[in-house]
Short mmCIF file of C-alpha atoms and ligand atoms in Angstrom, two decimals:
data_model
loop_
_atom_site.label_atom_id
_atom_site.label_comp_id
_atom_site.label_asym_id
_atom_site.label_seq_id
_atom_site.Cartn_x
_atom_site.Cartn_y
_atom_site.Cartn_z
CA MET A 26 0.00 0.00 0.00
CA THR A 27 2.72 2.42 1.13
CA SER A 28 4.89 1.51 -1.80
CA LEU A 29 2.00 1.99 -4.18
CA ARG A 30 1.45 5.48 -2.77
CA LEU A 31 5.15 6.26 -3.08
CA VAL A 32 5.09 5.10 -6.60
CA MET A 33 2.15 7.33 -7.33
CA VAL A 34 3.81 10.32 -5.66
CA GLY A 35 6.94 9.49 -7.61
CA ARG A 36 4.94 9.43 -10.78
CA LEU A 37 3.33 12.66 -9.92
CA LEU A 38 6.70 14.19 -9.17
CA VAL A 39 7.93 12.92 -12.43
CA VAL A 40 4.97 14.42 -14.17
CA CYS A 41 5.54 17.66 -12.28
CA ASN A 42 9.18 17.71 -13.09
CA CYS A 43 8.40 17.16 -16.67
CA CYS A 44 5.93 20.00 -16.80
CA CYS A 45 7.68 22.32 -14.38
CA ASN A 46 7.30 25.42 -16.54
CA THR A 47 3.66 24.76 -17.31
CA ALA A 48 2.92 24.29 -13.58
CA ASN A 49 4.56 27.58 -12.70
CA GLU A 50 2.51 29.30 -15.30
CA ARG A 51 -0.59 27.63 -13.95
CA MET A 52 0.27 28.78 -10.41
CA ARG A 53 0.75 32.33 -11.64
CA GLY A 54 -2.50 32.12 -13.51
CA ARG A 55 -4.27 30.92 -10.40
CA GLU A 56 -2.70 33.75 -8.39
CA HIS A 57 -3.85 36.27 -10.95
CA PHE A 58 -7.30 34.80 -10.90
CA LEU A 59 -7.45 34.96 -7.09
CA LEU A 60 -6.11 38.49 -7.12
CA SER A 61 -8.70 39.57 -9.64
CA LEU A 62 -11.39 37.88 -7.58
CA VAL A 63 -10.28 39.72 -4.44
CA MET A 64 -10.14 43.01 -6.32
CA ALA A 65 -13.58 42.50 -7.87
CA GLY A 66 -14.96 41.62 -4.44
CA GLY A 67 -13.38 44.75 -3.05
CA VAL A 68 -14.92 46.87 -5.79
CA VAL A 69 -18.35 45.35 -5.16
CA ILE A 70 -18.06 45.91 -1.40
CA CYS A 71 -16.88 49.49 -1.94
CA TRP A 72 -19.77 50.12 -4.31
CA LEU A 73 -22.28 48.68 -1.85
CA VAL A 74 -20.90 50.77 1.02
CA PHE A 75 -20.87 53.89 -1.17
CA SER A 76 -24.41 53.48 -2.42
CA TYR A 77 -25.67 52.79 1.11
CA CYS A 78 -23.96 55.95 2.37
CA ALA A 79 -25.26 57.93 -0.59
CA SER A 80 -28.81 56.78 -0.04
CA VAL A 81 -28.58 57.57 3.65
CA SER A 82 -27.29 61.04 2.93
CA LEU A 83 -29.96 61.59 0.21
CA ASN A 84 -32.63 60.57 2.68
CA GLN A 85 -31.16 62.98 5.16
CA VAL A 86 -31.17 65.74 2.56
CA HIS A 87 -34.80 64.95 1.73
CA ARG A 88 -35.80 64.90 5.36
CA GLN A 89 -33.95 68.14 5.83
CA VAL A 90 -35.88 69.81 2.98
CA VAL A 91 -39.22 68.68 4.39
CA LEU A 92 -38.15 69.76 7.84
CA ASN A 93 -36.98 73.15 6.59
CA HIS A 94 -40.24 73.59 4.77
CA ARG A 95 -42.22 72.67 7.84
CA LEU A 96 -40.20 75.10 9.88
CA GLN A 97 -40.94 77.81 7.35
CA SER A 98 -44.71 77.43 7.37
CA LYS A 99 -46.24 79.52 10.09
CA GLN A 100 -47.47 77.68 13.14
CA ALA A 101 -51.23 77.82 13.56
CA GLN A 102 -52.19 79.34 16.91
CA LEU A 103 -55.47 78.21 18.34
CA MET A 104 -55.94 81.46 20.20
CA GLU A 105 -55.07 83.62 17.20
CA PRO A 106 -57.75 83.31 14.52
CA VAL A 107 -56.37 84.30 11.11
CA ARG A 108 -59.45 86.26 10.01
CA THR A 109 -61.70 87.90 12.54
CA ASP A 110 -63.50 90.17 10.07
CA VAL A 111 -65.35 87.45 8.17
CA LEU A 112 -67.05 84.11 8.73
CA THR A 113 -64.57 81.33 7.97
CA VAL A 114 -66.73 78.32 8.80
CA THR A 115 -70.42 77.64 8.20
CA PRO A 116 -72.88 76.47 10.89
CA TRP A 117 -72.50 72.95 9.38
CA LEU A 118 -68.71 73.18 9.75
CA ALA A 119 -67.70 73.67 6.15
CA PRO A 120 -64.73 76.00 5.67
CA ILE A 121 -65.20 79.27 3.79
CA VAL A 122 -62.04 79.99 1.82
CA TRP A 123 -60.69 83.52 2.16
CA GLU A 124 -57.23 84.93 1.62
CA GLY A 125 -55.34 84.40 4.86
CA THR A 126 -57.22 81.27 5.93
CA PHE A 127 -54.84 78.84 4.23
CA ASP A 128 -51.14 78.47 3.52
CA PRO A 129 -50.70 77.93 -0.24
CA GLN A 130 -47.45 76.00 0.33
CA VAL A 131 -49.07 73.59 2.77
CA ILE A 132 -52.05 73.15 0.42
CA ASP A 133 -49.81 72.53 -2.59
CA GLU A 134 -47.67 70.04 -0.68
CA ALA A 135 -50.79 68.14 0.36
CA PHE A 136 -52.31 67.96 -3.12
CA MET A 137 -49.47 67.96 -5.64
CA SER A 138 -48.31 64.39 -5.02
CA GLN A 139 -51.80 62.94 -5.55
CA ASN A 140 -51.75 63.04 -9.37
CA LEU A 141 -55.14 64.70 -9.57
CA THR A 142 -56.97 65.60 -12.74
CA ILE A 143 -59.49 68.42 -12.62
CA ALA A 144 -62.10 68.36 -15.38
CA THR A 145 -63.19 71.91 -16.13
CA THR A 146 -66.32 72.62 -18.12
CA VAL A 147 -66.91 75.92 -19.82
CA PHE A 148 -69.72 76.93 -22.18
CA ALA A 149 -68.77 79.12 -25.14
CA VAL A 150 -71.94 79.24 -27.19
CA GLY A 151 -72.65 81.79 -29.95
CA LYS A 152 -70.73 85.02 -29.55
CA TYR A 153 -69.46 83.90 -26.14
CA THR A 154 -66.55 82.18 -27.92
CA ARG A 155 -64.88 85.61 -27.87
CA PHE A 156 -64.29 85.25 -24.12
CA LEU A 157 -62.37 81.98 -24.46
CA GLN A 158 -58.96 83.40 -25.21
CA ASP A 159 -58.70 85.53 -22.05
CA PHE A 160 -60.42 82.88 -20.00
CA LEU A 161 -57.96 80.16 -21.04
CA GLU A 162 -54.86 82.36 -20.96
CA SER A 163 -55.64 83.56 -17.46
CA ALA A 164 -56.60 80.03 -16.33
CA GLU A 165 -53.23 78.75 -17.49
CA LYS A 166 -51.59 81.35 -15.23
CA HIS A 167 -53.76 80.94 -12.14
CA PHE A 168 -56.12 77.96 -12.20
CA MET A 169 -54.97 74.74 -10.52
CA VAL A 170 -51.39 75.38 -11.56
CA GLY A 171 -49.28 72.26 -11.10
CA LEU A 172 -52.28 69.92 -11.38
CA ASP A 173 -53.58 68.20 -14.49
CA VAL A 174 -56.51 70.10 -15.95
CA HIS A 175 -58.75 68.86 -18.75
CA TYR A 176 -60.86 71.65 -20.18
CA TYR A 177 -64.11 70.64 -21.84
CA VAL A 178 -65.26 73.50 -24.02
CA PHE A 179 -68.94 73.14 -24.91
CA THR A 180 -69.56 75.07 -28.08
CA ASP A 181 -71.65 75.27 -31.23
CA ARG A 182 -68.73 76.94 -33.04
CA PRO A 183 -65.67 74.65 -32.91
CA GLY A 184 -64.18 76.75 -35.73
CA ASN A 185 -64.02 79.79 -33.43
CA MET A 186 -61.58 78.31 -30.93
CA PRO A 187 -58.59 80.54 -30.17
CA ASP A 188 -55.63 78.88 -31.84
CA ASN A 189 -52.84 80.70 -30.05
CA VAL A 190 -53.35 79.60 -26.46
CA THR A 191 -50.50 77.45 -25.23
CA LEU A 192 -51.54 74.92 -22.63
CA GLY A 193 -49.04 73.89 -19.97
CA VAL A 194 -47.76 70.37 -19.33
CA GLY A 195 -50.51 68.05 -18.15
CA ARG A 196 -53.25 70.33 -19.48
CA LEU A 197 -55.65 69.28 -22.21
CA LEU A 198 -58.61 70.73 -24.06
CA SER A 199 -61.49 68.84 -25.63
CA ILE A 200 -64.38 70.29 -27.56
CA VAL A 201 -67.92 69.11 -26.88
CA ARG A 202 -70.32 70.10 -29.64
CA VAL A 203 -73.64 71.48 -28.49
CA PRO A 204 -76.59 72.75 -30.52
CA LYS A 205 -77.10 76.43 -31.07
CA PHE A 206 -79.71 77.75 -28.68
CA ALA A 207 -82.12 80.49 -29.59
CA ARG A 208 -82.13 82.27 -26.22
CA TRP A 209 -79.27 82.78 -23.70
CA GLN A 210 -81.57 81.50 -20.97
CA GLU A 211 -81.74 78.20 -22.87
CA ILE A 212 -77.95 77.86 -22.64
CA SER A 213 -78.20 78.27 -18.87
CA LEU A 214 -81.12 75.89 -18.62
CA ARG A 215 -79.45 73.15 -20.65
CA ARG A 216 -76.10 73.48 -18.89
CA MET A 217 -76.97 71.06 -16.06
CA GLU A 218 -78.20 68.44 -18.49
CA LEU A 219 -75.14 68.75 -20.74
CA ILE A 220 -72.70 68.55 -17.82
CA GLN A 221 -74.54 65.54 -16.38
CA THR A 222 -74.41 63.74 -19.73
CA ALA A 223 -70.74 64.60 -20.25
CA ILE A 224 -69.80 63.28 -16.78
CA LYS A 225 -71.65 60.04 -17.49
CA ASP A 226 -70.36 59.61 -21.04
CA HIS A 227 -66.70 60.42 -20.66
CA ILE A 228 -65.50 62.79 -17.93
CA HIS A 229 -65.97 60.24 -15.11
CA ARG A 230 -63.23 58.04 -16.57
CA GLY A 231 -60.50 60.65 -16.61
CA ALA A 232 -60.89 62.99 -13.64
CA ASN A 233 -61.02 63.15 -9.85
CA TYR A 234 -62.74 66.51 -9.53
CA ILE A 235 -64.82 68.72 -11.79
CA PHE A 236 -65.28 72.48 -11.86
CA CYS A 237 -68.01 74.14 -13.90
CA LEU A 238 -67.08 77.68 -14.85
CA ASP A 239 -68.62 80.55 -16.77
CA VAL A 240 -66.59 81.67 -19.76
CA ASP A 241 -67.20 85.42 -19.48
CA MET A 242 -64.72 85.48 -16.63
CA ARG A 243 -61.04 86.07 -16.04
CA PHE A 244 -58.59 84.76 -13.45
CA HIS A 245 -56.47 87.38 -11.68
CA SER A 246 -54.94 85.41 -8.88
CA ARG A 247 -54.51 81.89 -7.56
CA VAL A 248 -57.46 79.50 -7.66
CA GLY A 249 -55.71 76.34 -6.55
CA PRO A 250 -56.38 73.06 -4.77
CA GLU A 251 -57.58 74.97 -1.68
CA ALA A 252 -60.83 75.13 -3.67
CA LEU A 253 -61.16 71.34 -3.95
CA GLY A 254 -63.76 69.50 -1.92
CA ARG A 255 -66.65 67.06 -2.35
CA LEU A 256 -69.20 69.77 -3.08
CA VAL A 257 -67.99 73.32 -3.59
CA ALA A 258 -69.89 76.54 -4.27
CA ALA A 259 -69.03 80.23 -4.30
CA ILE A 260 -70.82 83.05 -2.48
CA HIS A 261 -72.26 85.67 -4.86
CA PRO A 262 -70.41 89.00 -4.59
CA TRP A 263 -73.53 91.20 -4.61
CA PHE A 264 -75.63 89.67 -1.82
CA TYR A 265 -73.38 88.54 0.99
CA THR A 266 -74.41 91.35 3.33
CA TYR A 267 -78.13 90.89 2.68
CA PRO A 268 -80.66 89.13 4.91
CA ARG A 269 -81.77 85.86 3.31
CA SER A 270 -85.29 87.16 2.72
CA GLN A 271 -83.69 89.49 0.13
CA TYR A 272 -81.64 86.89 -1.69
CA PRO A 273 -82.73 86.55 -5.34
CA TYR A 274 -83.95 82.96 -4.81
CA GLU A 275 -86.92 81.67 -6.78
CA ARG A 276 -89.95 82.75 -4.72
CA ARG A 277 -92.84 81.30 -6.72
CA THR A 278 -94.19 78.12 -5.20
CA ILE A 279 -94.95 76.68 -8.63
CA SER A 280 -91.24 76.26 -9.36
CA THR A 281 -89.25 73.31 -7.99
CA ALA A 282 -86.54 75.87 -7.12
CA TYR A 283 -88.86 77.65 -4.66
CA ILE A 284 -87.27 78.75 -1.39
CA PRO A 285 -89.42 80.40 1.31
CA LEU A 286 -88.37 83.80 2.69
CA ASP A 287 -87.25 82.40 6.03
CA GLN A 288 -84.90 79.79 4.58
CA GLY A 289 -81.47 79.86 3.04
CA ASP A 290 -77.83 79.93 4.08
CA PHE A 291 -75.99 81.95 1.43
CA TYR A 292 -76.75 83.01 -2.12
CA TYR A 293 -74.41 81.10 -4.42
CA GLN A 294 -73.46 82.21 -7.91
CA ALA A 295 -73.50 79.53 -10.60
CA ASN A 296 -70.42 80.99 -12.33
CA ILE A 297 -68.24 78.51 -10.42
CA PHE A 298 -69.23 75.30 -8.68
CA GLY A 299 -67.66 71.91 -8.50
CA GLY A 300 -66.47 69.01 -6.42
CA ALA A 301 -65.95 65.28 -6.64
CA LEU A 302 -67.41 63.76 -9.80
CA GLU A 303 -70.08 61.73 -8.00
CA ASP A 304 -71.31 64.72 -6.01
CA VAL A 305 -71.44 67.04 -8.99
CA TYR A 306 -73.13 64.30 -10.99
CA ARG A 307 -75.89 64.08 -8.38
CA LEU A 308 -76.23 67.86 -8.31
CA THR A 309 -76.50 68.24 -12.08
CA LYS A 310 -78.92 65.30 -12.33
CA THR A 311 -81.29 66.71 -9.70
CA CYS A 312 -81.14 70.23 -11.13
CA ARG A 313 -81.74 68.88 -14.63
CA GLU A 314 -84.79 66.92 -13.45
CA HIS A 315 -86.18 69.97 -11.65
CA LEU A 316 -85.54 72.17 -14.67
CA GLU A 317 -87.49 69.69 -16.80
CA VAL A 318 -90.40 69.55 -14.34
CA ASP A 319 -90.54 73.35 -14.38
CA LYS A 320 -90.43 73.40 -18.16
CA SER A 321 -93.31 70.95 -18.37
CA VAL A 322 -95.51 73.40 -16.46
CA GLY A 323 -94.21 76.37 -18.40
CA VAL A 324 -92.08 77.85 -15.58
CA GLU A 325 -88.57 79.20 -15.85
CA ALA A 326 -86.89 79.96 -12.51
CA VAL A 327 -85.88 83.58 -12.02
CA TRP A 328 -82.12 82.90 -12.46
CA GLN A 329 -82.44 79.67 -14.45
CA GLU A 330 -79.97 76.99 -13.33
CA GLU A 331 -78.57 79.28 -10.61
CA SER A 332 -81.96 79.20 -8.83
CA HIS A 333 -81.95 75.39 -8.98
CA LEU A 334 -78.35 75.27 -7.79
CA ASN A 335 -79.34 77.37 -4.78
CA TRP A 336 -82.27 75.09 -4.01
CA TYR A 337 -80.04 72.01 -4.23
CA LEU A 338 -77.32 73.50 -2.01
CA LEU A 339 -79.83 74.45 0.65
CA ARG A 340 -80.79 70.79 0.96
CA ASN A 341 -77.37 69.31 0.22
CA LYS A 342 -74.91 71.47 2.10
CA PRO A 343 -71.66 72.19 0.28
CA THR A 344 -68.59 70.80 2.04
CA LYS A 345 -66.51 73.84 1.13
CA LEU A 346 -67.53 77.41 0.31
CA LEU A 347 -65.52 79.85 -1.72
CA SER A 348 -65.63 83.46 -0.59
CA PRO A 349 -66.59 86.15 -3.14
CA GLU A 350 -62.84 86.44 -3.93
CA TYR A 351 -63.49 83.44 -6.14
CA VAL A 352 -66.43 84.92 -8.01
CA TRP A 353 -66.06 88.68 -8.09
CA ASP A 354 -67.70 91.00 -10.60
CA ASP A 355 -65.66 93.62 -12.46
CA ALA A 356 -68.74 95.85 -12.32
CA LYS A 357 -68.38 95.98 -8.53
CA GLU A 358 -65.85 98.25 -6.82
CA ARG A 359 -62.92 96.41 -5.29
CA ASP A 360 -62.85 98.67 -2.28
CA ALA A 361 -64.52 96.28 0.20
CA LYS A 362 -61.95 95.80 2.98
CA GLU A 363 -62.80 92.11 3.41
CA ILE A 364 -61.75 91.42 -0.18
CA LYS A 365 -57.96 91.14 0.11
CA LEU A 366 -57.64 89.99 -3.46
CA VAL A 367 -59.84 89.16 -6.41
CA ARG A 368 -59.06 85.75 -7.89
CA PHE A 369 -61.72 85.19 -10.55
CA SER A 370 -64.23 87.72 -11.78
CA SER A 371 -66.97 88.31 -14.34
CA VAL A 372 -65.83 90.67 -17.07
CA ILE A 373 -67.95 93.65 -18.01
CA LYS A 374 -69.73 92.83 -21.26
CA ASN A 375 -72.15 94.47 -23.59
CA LYS A 376 -75.04 92.07 -22.97
CA ALA A 377 -77.07 93.41 -25.87
CA GLU A 378 -74.19 92.71 -28.19
CA VAL A 379 -73.12 89.20 -27.06
CA ARG A 380 -76.53 87.72 -26.36
CA GLU A 381 -78.92 86.45 -29.01
CA ASN A 382 -81.85 87.99 -27.14
CA LEU A 383 -82.34 90.36 -24.20
C1 GAL B 19 -76.14 89.16 -11.28
C2 GAL B 19 -75.44 88.14 -12.14
C3 GAL B 19 -76.39 87.05 -12.58
C4 GAL B 19 -77.14 86.50 -11.37
C5 GAL B 19 -77.79 87.62 -10.62
C6 GAL B 19 -78.57 87.14 -9.43
O1 GAL B 19 -75.21 90.06 -10.75
O2 GAL B 19 -74.92 88.77 -13.29
O3 GAL B 19 -75.70 86.04 -13.23
O4 GAL B 19 -76.24 85.83 -10.55
O5 GAL B 19 -76.81 88.56 -10.21
O6 GAL B 19 -79.29 88.22 -8.90
MN1 MN B 20 -71.71 84.62 -17.10
#
């Protein structure tokens, strides 16, 4: 056994002796291989350590930014109300949005990361197409900036669209063809029906919120996500100091929009209302049905769909109210001290000239 092993070792030695040079080369090769392996391992370990450190420091930077931002936003003080000159919350605990009641940075931070799309309907029928350019240009500067906005322009004149309005990133415009109406009141009356149908047919697939705006308006200042809520309406700029018995509600009992003299919260203007799709769908559906009932008995509410909107909002309280900053009227002086800034307002127009009838 031992001799056999010796023989084998001897043979191996012989073999080794014979191939001495080749063996040395092999050894060197193996050393190189091991060296390369160690170096590669080192590189991998270094890379792992580096990327871990980098990610830690990036996280710290990120946290720092958030922290800095938080430090910058003013601390709310329970004993220091921000506005004492106006009502900032309704009796049913819905906020009323005024300048000074919110921090735009905090609002933006809360909403921007949610990838929201705001459908925005606007009716430009007949000669009202002339208002579109200013409306859109000013909306691009002030309306829901930083969010995705999909404008739906309802018009009977698709050929009269302004062609030189540049929409920002994430902003789209679609045209919805509507028939030409004989009277301006008809446009108002049909608005609820057309919005309801559009929500059902296509808007509901591509948006989180919807705002319904008048076209004969212009943005002057921010109207941002502070205006978003489930059901949102704006307080009319002409009647907010009036007792409710003097609001221009529909007062004839024959109309489904009838509101008795001793009822009512605020008088809302239909130039801007909105909310979550479901809630606005329900609103437009009810108003449409009521408008049709009225029509069948030959009644037209005093302020058309605005009267029905007011009836609906009395029974279905809005979850957020926009102060008259959000629906001002250029025909009204801006000297009221409670109006710190005008955000969106009706432009002065020659009614006789733009309307089909008086
Ligand atoms: C007017 C406004 C109308 C309607 C009316 C109600 O100032 O132009 O659209 O809201 O008030 O009285
Ligand atoms: Mn209008």
